[in-house]
PDB file of C-alpha atoms in Angstrom:
ATOM      1  CA  MET M   1       0.000   0.000   0.000  1.00 93.00           C
ATOM      2  CA  PHE M   2       1.272   3.450  -0.884  1.00 96.00           C
ATOM      3  CA  LYS M   3       0.167   6.898   0.187  1.00 97.00           C
ATOM      4  CA  ALA M   4       0.583   9.581  -2.465  1.00 97.00           C
ATOM      5  CA  LYS M   5       0.625  13.252  -1.506  1.00 97.00           C
ATOM      6  CA  VAL M   6      -0.224  15.273  -4.594  1.00 97.00           C
ATOM      7  CA  PHE M   7      -0.003  19.065  -4.900  1.00 97.00           C
ATOM      8  CA  VAL M   8      -1.791  20.723  -7.808  1.00 97.00           C
ATOM      9  CA  SER M   9      -0.925  24.411  -8.061  1.00 96.00           C
ATOM     10  CA  LEU M  10      -1.582  27.204 -10.496  1.00 95.00           C
ATOM     11  CA  LYS M  11       1.500  27.893 -12.591  1.00 95.00           C
ATOM     12  CA  GLN M  12       3.493  30.806 -11.213  1.00 91.00           C
ATOM     13  CA  SER M  13       2.600  32.945 -14.220  1.00 93.00           C
ATOM     14  CA  VAL M  14      -1.156  32.402 -13.714  1.00 94.00           C
ATOM     15  CA  LEU M  15      -3.071  34.933 -11.622  1.00 94.00           C
ATOM     16  CA  ASP M  16      -4.613  33.514  -8.438  1.00 95.00           C
ATOM     17  CA  PRO M  17      -7.699  35.639  -7.720  1.00 95.00           C
ATOM     18  CA  GLN M  18      -8.761  33.443  -4.779  1.00 95.00           C
ATOM     19  CA  GLY M  19      -5.381  33.977  -3.158  1.00 96.00           C
ATOM     20  CA  GLN M  20      -5.617  37.714  -3.807  1.00 96.00           C
ATOM     21  CA  VAL M  21      -9.012  37.845  -2.097  1.00 97.00           C
ATOM     22  CA  ILE M  22      -7.573  36.047   0.938  1.00 97.00           C
ATOM     23  CA  THR M  23      -4.604  38.431   1.065  1.00 97.00           C
ATOM     24  CA  ASN M  24      -6.990  41.413   0.969  1.00 97.00           C
ATOM     25  CA  ALA M  25      -9.187  39.891   3.686  1.00 96.00           C
ATOM     26  CA  LEU M  26      -6.132  39.310   5.879  1.00 97.00           C
ATOM     27  CA  HIS M  27      -4.989  42.902   5.394  1.00 97.00           C
ATOM     28  CA  SER M  28      -8.406  44.222   6.345  1.00 96.00           C
ATOM     29  CA  GLN M  29      -8.255  42.118   9.513  1.00 95.00           C
ATOM     30  CA  GLY M  30      -4.913  43.585  10.507  1.00 95.00           C
ATOM     31  CA  TYR M  31      -2.524  40.908   9.228  1.00 96.00           C
ATOM     32  CA  THR M  32      -0.577  43.491   7.271  1.00 95.00           C
ATOM     33  CA  SER M  33       2.666  41.498   7.108  1.00 95.00           C
ATOM     34  CA  VAL M  34       1.098  39.007   4.677  1.00 97.00           C
ATOM     35  CA  VAL M  35       2.321  39.907   1.203  1.00 96.00           C
ATOM     36  CA  GLU M  36       1.055  37.054  -0.951  1.00 96.00           C
ATOM     37  CA  THR M  37      -1.232  34.027  -0.697  1.00 97.00           C
ATOM     38  CA  ARG M  38      -1.427  31.278  -3.291  1.00 96.00           C
ATOM     39  CA  VAL M  39      -4.126  28.617  -3.102  1.00 97.00           C
ATOM     40  CA  SER M  40      -3.537  25.061  -4.289  1.00 97.00           C
ATOM     41  CA  LYS M  41      -5.203  21.693  -4.067  1.00 96.00           C
ATOM     42  CA  TYR M  42      -3.738  18.871  -2.063  1.00 97.00           C
ATOM     43  CA  PHE M  43      -4.806  15.243  -2.524  1.00 97.00           C
ATOM     44  CA  GLU M  44      -3.962  12.212  -0.429  1.00 96.00           C
ATOM     45  CA  ILE M  45      -4.453   9.074  -2.486  1.00 97.00           C
ATOM     46  CA  MET M  46      -4.157   5.557  -1.099  1.00 97.00           C
ATOM     47  CA  ILE M  47      -2.969   3.072  -3.712  1.00 96.00           C
ATOM     48  CA  ASP M  48      -3.289  -0.613  -2.956  1.00 96.00           C
ATOM     49  CA  THR M  49      -0.360  -2.282  -4.687  1.00 93.00           C
ATOM     50  CA  ASN M  50       3.072  -3.559  -3.743  1.00 93.00           C
ATOM     51  CA  ASP M  51       4.564  -2.494  -7.067  1.00 93.00           C
ATOM     52  CA  LYS M  52       6.067   0.966  -6.571  1.00 94.00           C
ATOM     53  CA  GLN M  53       6.820   1.408 -10.268  1.00 94.00           C
ATOM     54  CA  LYS M  54       3.194   0.727 -11.192  1.00 93.00           C
ATOM     55  CA  ALA M  55       2.009   3.043  -8.423  1.00 94.00           C
ATOM     56  CA  GLU M  56       4.225   5.837  -9.758  1.00 95.00           C
ATOM     57  CA  ALA M  57       3.199   5.257 -13.356  1.00 95.00           C
ATOM     58  CA  ASP M  58      -0.489   5.295 -12.380  1.00 95.00           C
ATOM     59  CA  LEU M  59       0.007   8.388 -10.283  1.00 96.00           C
ATOM     60  CA  LYS M  60       1.714  10.392 -13.041  1.00 96.00           C
ATOM     61  CA  SER M  61      -1.054   9.446 -15.422  1.00 96.00           C
ATOM     62  CA  ILE M  62      -3.736  10.381 -12.845  1.00 96.00           C
ATOM     63  CA  CYS M  63      -2.121  13.787 -12.251  1.00 96.00           C
ATOM     64  CA  ASP M  64      -1.834  14.534 -15.956  1.00 94.00           C
ATOM     65  CA  LYS M  65      -5.248  13.321 -17.012  1.00 93.00           C
ATOM     66  CA  VAL M  66      -7.550  13.754 -14.009  1.00 94.00           C
ATOM     67  CA  LEU M  67      -6.301  16.020 -11.242  1.00 96.00           C
ATOM     68  CA  ALA M  68      -4.564  18.871 -13.051  1.00 96.00           C
ATOM     69  CA  ASN M  69      -5.342  21.111 -15.980  1.00 95.00           C
ATOM     70  CA  PRO M  70      -2.023  21.149 -17.846  1.00 93.00           C
ATOM     71  CA  ASN M  71      -2.776  24.557 -19.382  1.00 94.00           C
ATOM     72  CA  THR M  72      -2.831  26.408 -16.093  1.00 95.00           C
ATOM     73  CA  GLU M  73      -1.671  24.035 -13.391  1.00 96.00           C
ATOM     74  CA  SER M  74       1.440  22.119 -12.442  1.00 96.00           C
ATOM     75  CA  TRP M  75       1.653  19.151 -10.117  1.00 97.00           C
ATOM     76  CA  LYS M  76       4.129  17.313  -7.967  1.00 96.00           C
ATOM     77  CA  TYR M  77       3.829  14.340  -5.691  1.00 96.00           C
ATOM     78  CA  GLU M  78       5.487  12.396  -2.922  1.00 95.00           C
ATOM     79  CA  LEU M  79       4.963   8.660  -2.680  1.00 95.00           C
ATOM     80  CA  GLU M  80       5.548   6.772   0.529  1.00 94.00           C
ATOM     81  CA  GLY M  81       4.952   3.174   1.551  1.00 93.00           C
ATOM     82  CA  VAL M  82       2.497   2.681   4.407  1.00 89.00           C
TER      83      VAL M  82
ATOM     84  CA  MET P   1      10.516  37.017   5.141  1.00 93.00           C
ATOM     85  CA  PHE P   2       8.869  33.685   5.877  1.00 96.00           C
ATOM     86  CA  LYS P   3       7.049  31.233   3.672  1.00 97.00           C
ATOM     87  CA  ALA P   4       4.220  29.373   5.392  1.00 97.00           C
ATOM     88  CA  LYS P   5       2.877  26.148   3.928  1.00 97.00           C
ATOM     89  CA  VAL P   6      -0.596  25.581   5.329  1.00 97.00           C
ATOM     90  CA  PHE P   7      -2.684  22.417   4.905  1.00 97.00           C
ATOM     91  CA  VAL P   8      -6.394  22.629   5.677  1.00 97.00           C
ATOM     92  CA  SER P   9      -8.038  19.188   5.633  1.00 96.00           C
ATOM     93  CA  LEU P  10     -11.392  17.752   6.509  1.00 95.00           C
ATOM     94  CA  LYS P  11     -11.249  15.988   9.849  1.00 95.00           C
ATOM     95  CA  GLN P  12     -10.808  12.248   9.425  1.00 91.00           C
ATOM     96  CA  SER P  13     -14.338  11.601  10.731  1.00 93.00           C
ATOM     97  CA  VAL P  14     -15.895  13.941   8.147  1.00 95.00           C
ATOM     98  CA  LEU P  15     -17.076  12.461   4.865  1.00 94.00           C
ATOM     99  CA  ASP P  16     -15.264  13.774   1.784  1.00 95.00           C
ATOM    100  CA  PRO P  17     -17.743  13.530  -1.117  1.00 95.00           C
ATOM    101  CA  GLN P  18     -15.379  15.295  -3.542  1.00 95.00           C
ATOM    102  CA  GLY P  19     -12.703  12.703  -2.796  1.00 96.00           C
ATOM    103  CA  GLN P  20     -15.238   9.913  -3.238  1.00 96.00           C
ATOM    104  CA  VAL P  21     -16.229  11.262  -6.647  1.00 97.00           C
ATOM    105  CA  ILE P  22     -12.582  11.338  -7.713  1.00 97.00           C
ATOM    106  CA  THR P  23     -12.054   7.763  -6.486  1.00 97.00           C
ATOM    107  CA  ASN P  24     -15.085   6.625  -8.488  1.00 97.00           C
ATOM    108  CA  ALA P  25     -13.877   8.494 -11.581  1.00 96.00           C
ATOM    109  CA  LEU P  26     -10.447   6.874 -11.266  1.00 97.00           C
ATOM    110  CA  HIS P  27     -12.006   3.415 -10.935  1.00 97.00           C
ATOM    111  CA  SER P  28     -14.111   3.976 -14.040  1.00 96.00           C
ATOM    112  CA  GLN P  29     -10.951   4.967 -15.919  1.00 95.00           C
ATOM    113  CA  GLY P  30      -9.196   1.769 -14.923  1.00 95.00           C
ATOM    114  CA  TYR P  31      -7.141   2.931 -11.943  1.00 96.00           C
ATOM    115  CA  THR P  32      -8.596   0.183  -9.791  1.00 95.00           C
ATOM    116  CA  SER P  33      -5.742   0.124  -7.268  1.00 95.00           C
ATOM    117  CA  VAL P  34      -6.818   3.506  -5.854  1.00 97.00           C
ATOM    118  CA  VAL P  35      -8.734   2.823  -2.653  1.00 96.00           C
ATOM    119  CA  GLU P  36      -9.252   6.294  -1.191  1.00 96.00           C
ATOM    120  CA  THR P  37      -8.806   9.935  -2.163  1.00 97.00           C
ATOM    121  CA  ARG P  38      -9.047  12.839   0.264  1.00 96.00           C
ATOM    122  CA  VAL P  39      -9.073  16.425  -0.982  1.00 97.00           C
ATOM    123  CA  SER P  40      -7.566  19.270   1.030  1.00 97.00           C
ATOM    124  CA  LYS P  41      -6.595  22.875   0.535  1.00 96.00           C
ATOM    125  CA  TYR P  42      -3.002  24.004   0.490  1.00 97.00           C
ATOM    126  CA  PHE P  43      -1.963  27.623   0.940  1.00 97.00           C
ATOM    127  CA  GLU P  44       1.429  29.217   0.500  1.00 96.00           C
ATOM    128  CA  ILE P  45       1.557  32.471   2.422  1.00 97.00           C
ATOM    129  CA  MET P  46       4.463  34.919   2.269  1.00 97.00           C
ATOM    130  CA  ILE P  47       4.873  36.850   5.518  1.00 96.00           C
ATOM    131  CA  ASP P  48       7.137  39.887   5.499  1.00 96.00           C
ATOM    132  CA  THR P  49       8.664  40.054   8.975  1.00 94.00           C
ATOM    133  CA  ASN P  50      11.912  39.050  10.622  1.00 93.00           C
ATOM    134  CA  ASP P  51      10.191  38.070  13.855  1.00 93.00           C
ATOM    135  CA  LYS P  52       9.511  34.325  13.667  1.00 94.00           C
ATOM    136  CA  GLN P  53       7.439  34.329  16.869  1.00 94.00           C
ATOM    137  CA  LYS P  54       5.135  37.025  15.481  1.00 93.00           C
ATOM    138  CA  ALA P  55       4.892  35.196  12.154  1.00 94.00           C
ATOM    139  CA  GLU P  56       3.864  31.991  13.954  1.00 95.00           C
ATOM    140  CA  ALA P  57       1.360  33.772  16.191  1.00 95.00           C
ATOM    141  CA  ASP P  58      -0.194  35.513  13.172  1.00 95.00           C
ATOM    142  CA  LEU P  59      -0.267  32.275  11.240  1.00 96.00           C
ATOM    143  CA  LYS P  60      -2.055  30.304  13.963  1.00 96.00           C
ATOM    144  CA  SER P  61      -4.620  33.041  14.264  1.00 96.00           C
ATOM    145  CA  ILE P  62      -5.084  33.171  10.476  1.00 96.00           C
ATOM    146  CA  CYS P  63      -5.610  29.399  10.304  1.00 96.00           C
ATOM    147  CA  ASP P  64      -8.115  29.401  13.152  1.00 94.00           C
ATOM    148  CA  LYS P  65     -10.104  32.433  12.093  1.00 93.00           C
ATOM    149  CA  VAL P  66      -9.818  32.696   8.320  1.00 94.00           C
ATOM    150  CA  LEU P  67      -8.614  29.610   6.496  1.00 96.00           C
ATOM    151  CA  ALA P  68     -10.232  26.711   8.355  1.00 96.00           C
ATOM    152  CA  ASN P  69     -13.689  25.908   9.657  1.00 95.00           C
ATOM    153  CA  PRO P  70     -12.906  24.485  13.099  1.00 93.00           C
ATOM    154  CA  ASN P  71     -16.120  22.419  13.097  1.00 94.00           C
ATOM    155  CA  THR P  72     -15.130  20.256  10.179  1.00 95.00           C
ATOM    156  CA  GLU P  73     -11.528  21.018   9.315  1.00 96.00           C
ATOM    157  CA  SER P  74      -8.113  20.707  10.895  1.00 96.00           C
ATOM    158  CA  TRP P  75      -4.959  22.547   9.888  1.00 97.00           C
ATOM    159  CA  LYS P  76      -1.234  22.267  10.140  1.00 96.00           C
ATOM    160  CA  TYR P  77       1.589  24.397   8.844  1.00 96.00           C
ATOM    161  CA  GLU P  78       5.287  24.530   8.152  1.00 95.00           C
ATOM    162  CA  LEU P  79       7.129  27.828   8.427  1.00 95.00           C
ATOM    163  CA  GLU P  80      10.447  28.398   6.730  1.00 94.00           C
ATOM    164  CA  GLY P  81      12.639  31.443   6.332  1.00 93.00           C
ATOM    165  CA  VAL P  82      13.245  32.557   2.755  1.00 89.00           C
TER     166      VAL P  82
END
C-alpha cells in the first residue's frame, strides 16, 4: 500500500484571484505582514499495490489526465509506503 | 521574510464527497488500485517580517479564524525562512 501526496498548483505565471481575495481579507483584519497568498489543491491518495513502479506510473497518469489542468496548473507528488 | 505552507483538511471523521467522486472516476478509468482519495486545501503564504514568533502567532490566528472551519476542518503548517 502506498500513500501519495499530490499538490496541484496554479502555474506561477497564472493569476490567483482566490489567493488575492484572501490576502486582501487578511490585510483588512490587521494581518498586514502578509504579502502574498497562493491557493492550491492537495490530494492524499491511497494506492493498494506492492509495485512501486506501477504506483508511480499510475500516479503520473492520474495527475496529468484527471487532477490537473495542464494549461494552467502544475503538479508534484510524494509517494511513501504505508 | 517567511514562507508558510498551510494544509487545511477535513477531519478524518468527516465524509469527503469530492474525494469519493474522484475515487469513483479513477475506478471507471481503470485505476482500480486507488482505494481512497481525500481532498484538502493548500496555501502558501508569504509573511514579510523578521520576527519568527510574530509570524507563527499571526499564522495560527489566520488558520483558526480565516482559512479553516474548526467544526469540520483541521490545519497544520510549516514555516520556513526565505
